[in-house]
mmCIF file of C-alpha atoms in Angstrom:
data_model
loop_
_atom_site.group_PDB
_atom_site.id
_atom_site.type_symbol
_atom_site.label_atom_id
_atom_site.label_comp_id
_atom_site.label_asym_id
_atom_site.label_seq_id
_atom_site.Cartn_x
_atom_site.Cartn_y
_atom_site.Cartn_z
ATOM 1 C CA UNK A 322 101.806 127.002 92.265
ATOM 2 C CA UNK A 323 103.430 126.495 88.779
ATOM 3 C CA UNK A 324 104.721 123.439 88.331
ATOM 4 C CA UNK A 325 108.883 123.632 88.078
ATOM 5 C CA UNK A 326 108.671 122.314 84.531
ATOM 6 C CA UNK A 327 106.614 125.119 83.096
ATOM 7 C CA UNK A 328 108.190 127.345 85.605
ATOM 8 C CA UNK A 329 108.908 130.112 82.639
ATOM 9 C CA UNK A 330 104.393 130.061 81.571
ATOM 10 C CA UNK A 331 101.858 132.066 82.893
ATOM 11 C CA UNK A 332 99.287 129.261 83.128
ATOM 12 C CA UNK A 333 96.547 131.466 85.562
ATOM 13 C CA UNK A 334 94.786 132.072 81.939
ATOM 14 C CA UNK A 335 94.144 128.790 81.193
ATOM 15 C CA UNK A 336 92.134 128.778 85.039
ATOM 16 C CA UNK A 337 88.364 127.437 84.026
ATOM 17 C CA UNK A 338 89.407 126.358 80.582
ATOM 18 C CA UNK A 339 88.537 122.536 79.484
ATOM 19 C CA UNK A 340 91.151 120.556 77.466
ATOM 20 C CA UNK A 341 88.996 117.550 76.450
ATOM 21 C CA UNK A 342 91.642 114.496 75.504
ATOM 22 C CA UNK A 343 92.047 111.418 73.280
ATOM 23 C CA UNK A 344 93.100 108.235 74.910
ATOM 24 C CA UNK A 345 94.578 105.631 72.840
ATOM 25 C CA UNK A 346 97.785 107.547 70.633
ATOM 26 C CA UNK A 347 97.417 110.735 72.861
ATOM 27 C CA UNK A 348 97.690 110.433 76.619
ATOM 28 C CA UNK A 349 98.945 106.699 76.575
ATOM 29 C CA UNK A 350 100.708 104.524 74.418
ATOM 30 C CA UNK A 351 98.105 101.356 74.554
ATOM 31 C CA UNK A 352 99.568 99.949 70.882
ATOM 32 C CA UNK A 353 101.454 97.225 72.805
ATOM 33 C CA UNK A 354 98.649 95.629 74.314
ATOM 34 C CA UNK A 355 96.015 95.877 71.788
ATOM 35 C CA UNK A 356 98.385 94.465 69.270
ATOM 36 C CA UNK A 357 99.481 92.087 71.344
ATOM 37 C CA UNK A 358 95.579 90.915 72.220
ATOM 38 C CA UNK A 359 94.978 90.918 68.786
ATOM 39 C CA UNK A 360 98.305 88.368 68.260
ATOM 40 C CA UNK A 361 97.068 86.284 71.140
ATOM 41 C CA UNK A 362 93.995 85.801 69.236
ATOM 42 C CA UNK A 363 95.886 85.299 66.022
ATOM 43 C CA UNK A 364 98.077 82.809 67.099
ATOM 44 C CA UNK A 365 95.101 80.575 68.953
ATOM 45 C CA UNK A 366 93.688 80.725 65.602
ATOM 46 C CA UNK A 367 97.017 79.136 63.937
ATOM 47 C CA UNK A 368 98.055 82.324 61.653
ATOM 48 C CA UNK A 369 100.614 84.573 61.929
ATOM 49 C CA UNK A 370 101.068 87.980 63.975
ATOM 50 C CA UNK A 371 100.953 91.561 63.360
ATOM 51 C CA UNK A 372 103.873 93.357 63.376
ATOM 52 C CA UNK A 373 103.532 96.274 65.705
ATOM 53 C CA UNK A 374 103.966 99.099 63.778
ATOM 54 C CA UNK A 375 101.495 97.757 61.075
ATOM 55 C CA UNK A 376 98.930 97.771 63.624
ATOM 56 C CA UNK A 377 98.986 100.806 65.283
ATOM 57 C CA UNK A 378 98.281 103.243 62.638
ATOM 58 C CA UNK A 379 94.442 101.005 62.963
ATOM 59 C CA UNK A 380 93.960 101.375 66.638
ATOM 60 C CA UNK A 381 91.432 104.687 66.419
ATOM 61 C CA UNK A 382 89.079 102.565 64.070
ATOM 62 C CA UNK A 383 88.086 100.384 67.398
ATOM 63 C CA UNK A 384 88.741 96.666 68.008
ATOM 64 C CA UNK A 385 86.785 94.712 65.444
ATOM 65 C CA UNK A 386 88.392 96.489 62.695
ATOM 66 C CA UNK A 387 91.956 95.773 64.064
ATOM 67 C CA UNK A 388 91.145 92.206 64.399
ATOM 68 C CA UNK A 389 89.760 92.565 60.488
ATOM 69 C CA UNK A 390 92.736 94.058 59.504
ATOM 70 C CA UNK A 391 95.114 91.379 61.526
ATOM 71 C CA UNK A 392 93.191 88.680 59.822
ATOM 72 C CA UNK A 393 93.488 90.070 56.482
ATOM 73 C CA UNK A 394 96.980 90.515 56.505
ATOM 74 C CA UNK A 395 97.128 86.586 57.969
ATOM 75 C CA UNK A 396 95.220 85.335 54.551
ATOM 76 C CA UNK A 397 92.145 84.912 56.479
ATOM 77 C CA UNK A 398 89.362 87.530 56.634
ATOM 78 C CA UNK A 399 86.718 87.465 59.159
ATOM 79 C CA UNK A 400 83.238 86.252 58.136
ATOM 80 C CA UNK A 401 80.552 88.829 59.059
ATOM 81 C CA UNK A 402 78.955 85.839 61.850
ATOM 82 C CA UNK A 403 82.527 84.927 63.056
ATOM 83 C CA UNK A 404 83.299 88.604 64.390
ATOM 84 C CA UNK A 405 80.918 88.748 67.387
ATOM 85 C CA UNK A 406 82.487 85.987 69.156
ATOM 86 C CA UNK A 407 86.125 87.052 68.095
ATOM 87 C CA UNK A 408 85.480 90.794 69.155
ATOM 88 C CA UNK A 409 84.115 89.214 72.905
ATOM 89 C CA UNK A 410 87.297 86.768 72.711
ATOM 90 C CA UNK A 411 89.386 90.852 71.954
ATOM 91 C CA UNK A 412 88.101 92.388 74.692
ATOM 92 C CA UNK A 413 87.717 89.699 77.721
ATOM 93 C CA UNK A 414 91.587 89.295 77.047
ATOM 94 C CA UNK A 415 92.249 92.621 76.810
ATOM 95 C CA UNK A 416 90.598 94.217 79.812
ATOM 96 C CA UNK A 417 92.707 91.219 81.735
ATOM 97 C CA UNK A 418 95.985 92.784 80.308
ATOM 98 C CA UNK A 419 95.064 96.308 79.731
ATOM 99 C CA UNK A 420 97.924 97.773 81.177
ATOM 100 C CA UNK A 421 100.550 95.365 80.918
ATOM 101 C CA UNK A 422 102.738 97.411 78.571
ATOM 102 C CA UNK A 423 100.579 100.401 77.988
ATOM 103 C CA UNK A 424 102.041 103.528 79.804
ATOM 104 C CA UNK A 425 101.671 107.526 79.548
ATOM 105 C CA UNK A 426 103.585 108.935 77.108
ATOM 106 C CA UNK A 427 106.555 110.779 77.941
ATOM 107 C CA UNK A 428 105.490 114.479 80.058
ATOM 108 C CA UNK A 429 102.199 113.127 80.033
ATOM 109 C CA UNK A 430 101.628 113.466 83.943
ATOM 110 C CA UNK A 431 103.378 116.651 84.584
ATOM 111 C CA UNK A 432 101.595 118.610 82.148
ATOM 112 C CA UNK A 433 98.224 117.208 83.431
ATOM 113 C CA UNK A 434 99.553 117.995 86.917
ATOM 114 C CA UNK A 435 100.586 121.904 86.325
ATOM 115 C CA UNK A 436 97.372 121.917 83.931
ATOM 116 C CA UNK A 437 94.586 120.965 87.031
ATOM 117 C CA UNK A 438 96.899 123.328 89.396
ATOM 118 C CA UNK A 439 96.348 126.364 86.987
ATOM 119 C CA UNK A 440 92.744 125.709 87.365
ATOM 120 C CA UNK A 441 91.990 124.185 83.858
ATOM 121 C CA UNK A 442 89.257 121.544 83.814
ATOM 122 C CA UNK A 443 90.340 118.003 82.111
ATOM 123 C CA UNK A 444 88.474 115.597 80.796
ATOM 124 C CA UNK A 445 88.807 112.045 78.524
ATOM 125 C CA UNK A 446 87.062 112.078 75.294
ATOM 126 C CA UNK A 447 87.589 109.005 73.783
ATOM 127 C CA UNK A 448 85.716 106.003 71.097
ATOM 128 C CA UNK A 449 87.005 103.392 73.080
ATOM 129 C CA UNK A 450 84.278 102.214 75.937
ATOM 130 C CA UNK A 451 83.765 103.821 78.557
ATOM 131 C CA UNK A 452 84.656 100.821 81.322
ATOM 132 C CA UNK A 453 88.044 99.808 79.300
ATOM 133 C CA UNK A 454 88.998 103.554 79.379
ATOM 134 C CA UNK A 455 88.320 103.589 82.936
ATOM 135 C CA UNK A 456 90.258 100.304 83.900
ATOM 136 C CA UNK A 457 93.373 101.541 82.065
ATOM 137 C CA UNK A 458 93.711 104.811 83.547
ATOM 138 C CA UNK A 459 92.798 103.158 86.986
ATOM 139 C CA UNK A 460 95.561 100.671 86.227
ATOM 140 C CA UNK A 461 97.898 103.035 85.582
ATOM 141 C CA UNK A 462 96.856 105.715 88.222
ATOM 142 C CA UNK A 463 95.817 108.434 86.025
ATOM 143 C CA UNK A 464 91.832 108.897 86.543
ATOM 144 C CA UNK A 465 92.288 110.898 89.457
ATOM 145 C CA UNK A 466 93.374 113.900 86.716
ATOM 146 C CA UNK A 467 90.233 113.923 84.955
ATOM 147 C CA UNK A 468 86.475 115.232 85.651
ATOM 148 C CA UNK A 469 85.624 112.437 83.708
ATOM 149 C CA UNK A 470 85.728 109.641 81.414
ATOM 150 C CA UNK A 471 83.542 110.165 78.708
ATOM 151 C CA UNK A 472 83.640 106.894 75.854
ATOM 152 C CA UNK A 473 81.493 106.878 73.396
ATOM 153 C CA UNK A 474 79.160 104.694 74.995
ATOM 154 C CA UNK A 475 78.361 108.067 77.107
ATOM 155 C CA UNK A 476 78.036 110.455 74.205
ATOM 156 C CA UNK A 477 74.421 110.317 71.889
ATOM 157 C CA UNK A 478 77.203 109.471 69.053
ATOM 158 C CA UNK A 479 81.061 109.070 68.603
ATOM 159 C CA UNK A 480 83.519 111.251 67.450
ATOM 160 C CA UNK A 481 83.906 113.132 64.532
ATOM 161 C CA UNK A 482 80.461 113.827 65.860
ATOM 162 C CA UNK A 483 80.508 117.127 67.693
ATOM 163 C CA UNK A 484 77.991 116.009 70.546
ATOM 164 C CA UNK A 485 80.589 113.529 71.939
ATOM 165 C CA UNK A 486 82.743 116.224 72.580
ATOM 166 C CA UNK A 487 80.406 118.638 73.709
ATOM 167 C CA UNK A 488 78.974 115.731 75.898
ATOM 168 C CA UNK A 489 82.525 115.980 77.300
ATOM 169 C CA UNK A 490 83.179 119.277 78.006
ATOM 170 C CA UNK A 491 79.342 119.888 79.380
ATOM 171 C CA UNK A 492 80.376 116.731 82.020
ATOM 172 C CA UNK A 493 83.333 118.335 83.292
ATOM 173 C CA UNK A 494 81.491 121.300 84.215
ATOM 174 C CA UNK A 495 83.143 123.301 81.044
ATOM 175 C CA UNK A 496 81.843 125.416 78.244
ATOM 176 C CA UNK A 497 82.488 125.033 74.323
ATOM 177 C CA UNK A 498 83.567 128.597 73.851
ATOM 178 C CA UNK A 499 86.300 127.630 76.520
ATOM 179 C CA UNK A 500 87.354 124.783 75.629
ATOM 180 C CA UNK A 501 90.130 122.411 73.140
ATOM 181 C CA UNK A 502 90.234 119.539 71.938
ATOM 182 C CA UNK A 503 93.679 117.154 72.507
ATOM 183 C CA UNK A 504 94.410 114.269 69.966
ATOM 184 C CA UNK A 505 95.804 112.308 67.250
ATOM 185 C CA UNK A 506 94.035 111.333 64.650
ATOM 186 C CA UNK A 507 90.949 112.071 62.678
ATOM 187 C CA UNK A 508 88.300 111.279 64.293
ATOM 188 C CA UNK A 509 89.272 114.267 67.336
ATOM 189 C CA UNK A 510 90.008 116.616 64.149
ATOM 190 C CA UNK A 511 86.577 116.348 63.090
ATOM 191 C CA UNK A 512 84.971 116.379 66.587
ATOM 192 C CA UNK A 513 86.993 119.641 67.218
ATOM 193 C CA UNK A 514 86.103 120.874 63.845
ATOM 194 C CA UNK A 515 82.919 120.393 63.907
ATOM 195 C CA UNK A 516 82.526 121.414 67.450
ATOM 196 C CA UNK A 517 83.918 124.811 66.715
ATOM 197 C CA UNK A 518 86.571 124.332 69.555
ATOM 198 C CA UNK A 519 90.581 124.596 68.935
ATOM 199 C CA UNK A 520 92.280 121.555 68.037
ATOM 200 C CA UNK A 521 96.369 120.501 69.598
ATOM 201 C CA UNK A 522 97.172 117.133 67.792
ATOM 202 C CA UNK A 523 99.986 115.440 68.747
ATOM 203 C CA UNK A 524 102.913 113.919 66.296
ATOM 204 C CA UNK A 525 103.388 110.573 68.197
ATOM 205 C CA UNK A 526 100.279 109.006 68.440
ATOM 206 C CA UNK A 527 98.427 106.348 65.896
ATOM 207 C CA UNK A 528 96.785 107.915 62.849
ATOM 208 C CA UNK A 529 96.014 106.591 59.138
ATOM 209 C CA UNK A 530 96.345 110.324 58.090
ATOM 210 C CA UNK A 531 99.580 112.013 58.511
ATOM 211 C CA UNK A 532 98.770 113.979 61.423
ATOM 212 C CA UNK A 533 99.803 117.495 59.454
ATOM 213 C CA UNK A 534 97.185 117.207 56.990
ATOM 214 C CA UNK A 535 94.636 117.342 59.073
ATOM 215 C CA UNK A 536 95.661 120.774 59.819
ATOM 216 C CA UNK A 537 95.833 121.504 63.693
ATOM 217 C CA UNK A 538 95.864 124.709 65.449
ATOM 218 C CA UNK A 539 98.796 123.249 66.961
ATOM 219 C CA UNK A 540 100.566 120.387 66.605
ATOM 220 C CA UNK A 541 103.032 119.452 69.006
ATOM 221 C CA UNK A 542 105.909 116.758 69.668
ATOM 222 C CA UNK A 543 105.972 116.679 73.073
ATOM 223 C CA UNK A 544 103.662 116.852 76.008
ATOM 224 C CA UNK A 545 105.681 119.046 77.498
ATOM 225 C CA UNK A 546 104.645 121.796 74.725
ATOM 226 C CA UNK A 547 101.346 121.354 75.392
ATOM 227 C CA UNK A 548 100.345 124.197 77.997
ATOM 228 C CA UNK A 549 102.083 126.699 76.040
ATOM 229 C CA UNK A 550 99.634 125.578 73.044
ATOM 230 C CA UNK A 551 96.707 125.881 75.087
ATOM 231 C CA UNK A 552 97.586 129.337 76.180
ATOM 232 C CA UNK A 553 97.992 130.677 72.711
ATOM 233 C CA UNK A 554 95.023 129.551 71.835
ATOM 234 C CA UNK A 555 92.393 129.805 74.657
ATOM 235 C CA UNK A 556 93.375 133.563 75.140
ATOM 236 C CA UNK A 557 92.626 134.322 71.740
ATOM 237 C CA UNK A 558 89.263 133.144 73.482
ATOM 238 C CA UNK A 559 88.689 134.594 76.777
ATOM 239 C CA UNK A 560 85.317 133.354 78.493
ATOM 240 C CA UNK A 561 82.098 134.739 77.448
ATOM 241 C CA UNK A 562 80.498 136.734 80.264
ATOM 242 C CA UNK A 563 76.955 136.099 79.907
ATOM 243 C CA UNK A 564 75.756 139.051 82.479
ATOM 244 C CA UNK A 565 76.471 141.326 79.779
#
């Protein structure tokens, strides 16, 4: 049954498709509580915070270069043997307060909901770690969506490496040539590139690039938008049928 939001949508085409997803800046808004580890950490170490905002454009390039880049801008860079014990100081407090203030953006879970009724196959394909991923979406009740949770940790190498997100799609039981790719930033423009799949990027999430120039099939401002997307472009590439 079609959920009463997308009421008006076909979505019986998207049945066996994979959307592979981004986590941090695409299906939740985690800014506030990496920043906010990051300030813990800052403060303890007698400098000043990050604003918000500056920090979240940073928050795809992983941990230890957001605590680089919050040091920096505090007048005190990190020396190369300092970082190890920082980055375990990052995460321990983090993974206690993972999902303090991080939440799904807005149309988040009823797209995910009328997307698994229609059939489609969903999966998380994501640089952060595999067990943090996991925590957060537990936290916030959302792994129950997904095939699975694929970090990078899982994948033979990250994204903008292809075989992450073919390592994705292949674990929820999908197929490339069925298959799109769901993100904000760079790094899930080049996996999706270079994977040959379709690419949706979304407007709201945390990117160094401005998200148009990195040229999505799509691009969308609002969850809500997103099955639409994926029908336009998954039946422009209906499943192979390899009996023939």
């Amino acid at each position: 049954m079609s959920h009463p939001t997308f009421a008006g949508l076909d979505l019986s085409a998207l049945a066996g498709a994979t959307l592979a997803f981004d986590l941090d800046g695409t299906l939740v808004d985690t800014a506030p509580d990496l920043v906010g580890t990051l300030n813990v950490i800052l403060q303890e170490e007698g400098h000043a915070p990050l604003p918000l905002e500056d920090g979240r454009p940073f928050i795809g390039r992983g941990a230890r270069f957001l605590l680089q880049r919050g040091f920096s801008a505090a007048g005190a860079p990190i020396a190369d043997e300092a970082m190890p014990a920082l980055f375990e100081r990052f995460i321990a407090r983090y993974n206690a307060h993972i999902a303090d203030e991080s939440r799904p953006f807005e149309g988040v879970v009823e797209t995910l909901e009328a997307l698994a009724a229609a059939g489609s196959r969903l999966v998380v394909c994501t640089n952060k770690r595999t067990d943090l991923s996991t925590n957060l979406l537990d936290a916030l009740g959302m792994s129950g969506h997904f095939a699975a949770i694929v970090g990078a940790d899982q994948a033979p190498a990250q994204k903008p490496d292809r075989r992450h997100l073919e390592t994705a799609i292949a674990r929820a039981g999908g197929a490339v040539d069925r298959a799109l790719m769901v993100g904000d930033a760079a790094p899930d423009a080049g996996a999706a590139r270079n994977a040959g799949v379709p690419l949706v990027l979304v407007s709201f999430g945390y990117t160094e690039i401005p998200v148009a120039d990195l040229a999505p099939d799509e691009l969308i401002h609002s969850y809500l938008d997103l099955p639409a997307a994926a029908l336009r472009l998954l039946t422009a590439c209906p499943a192979r049928n390899d009996a023939l």
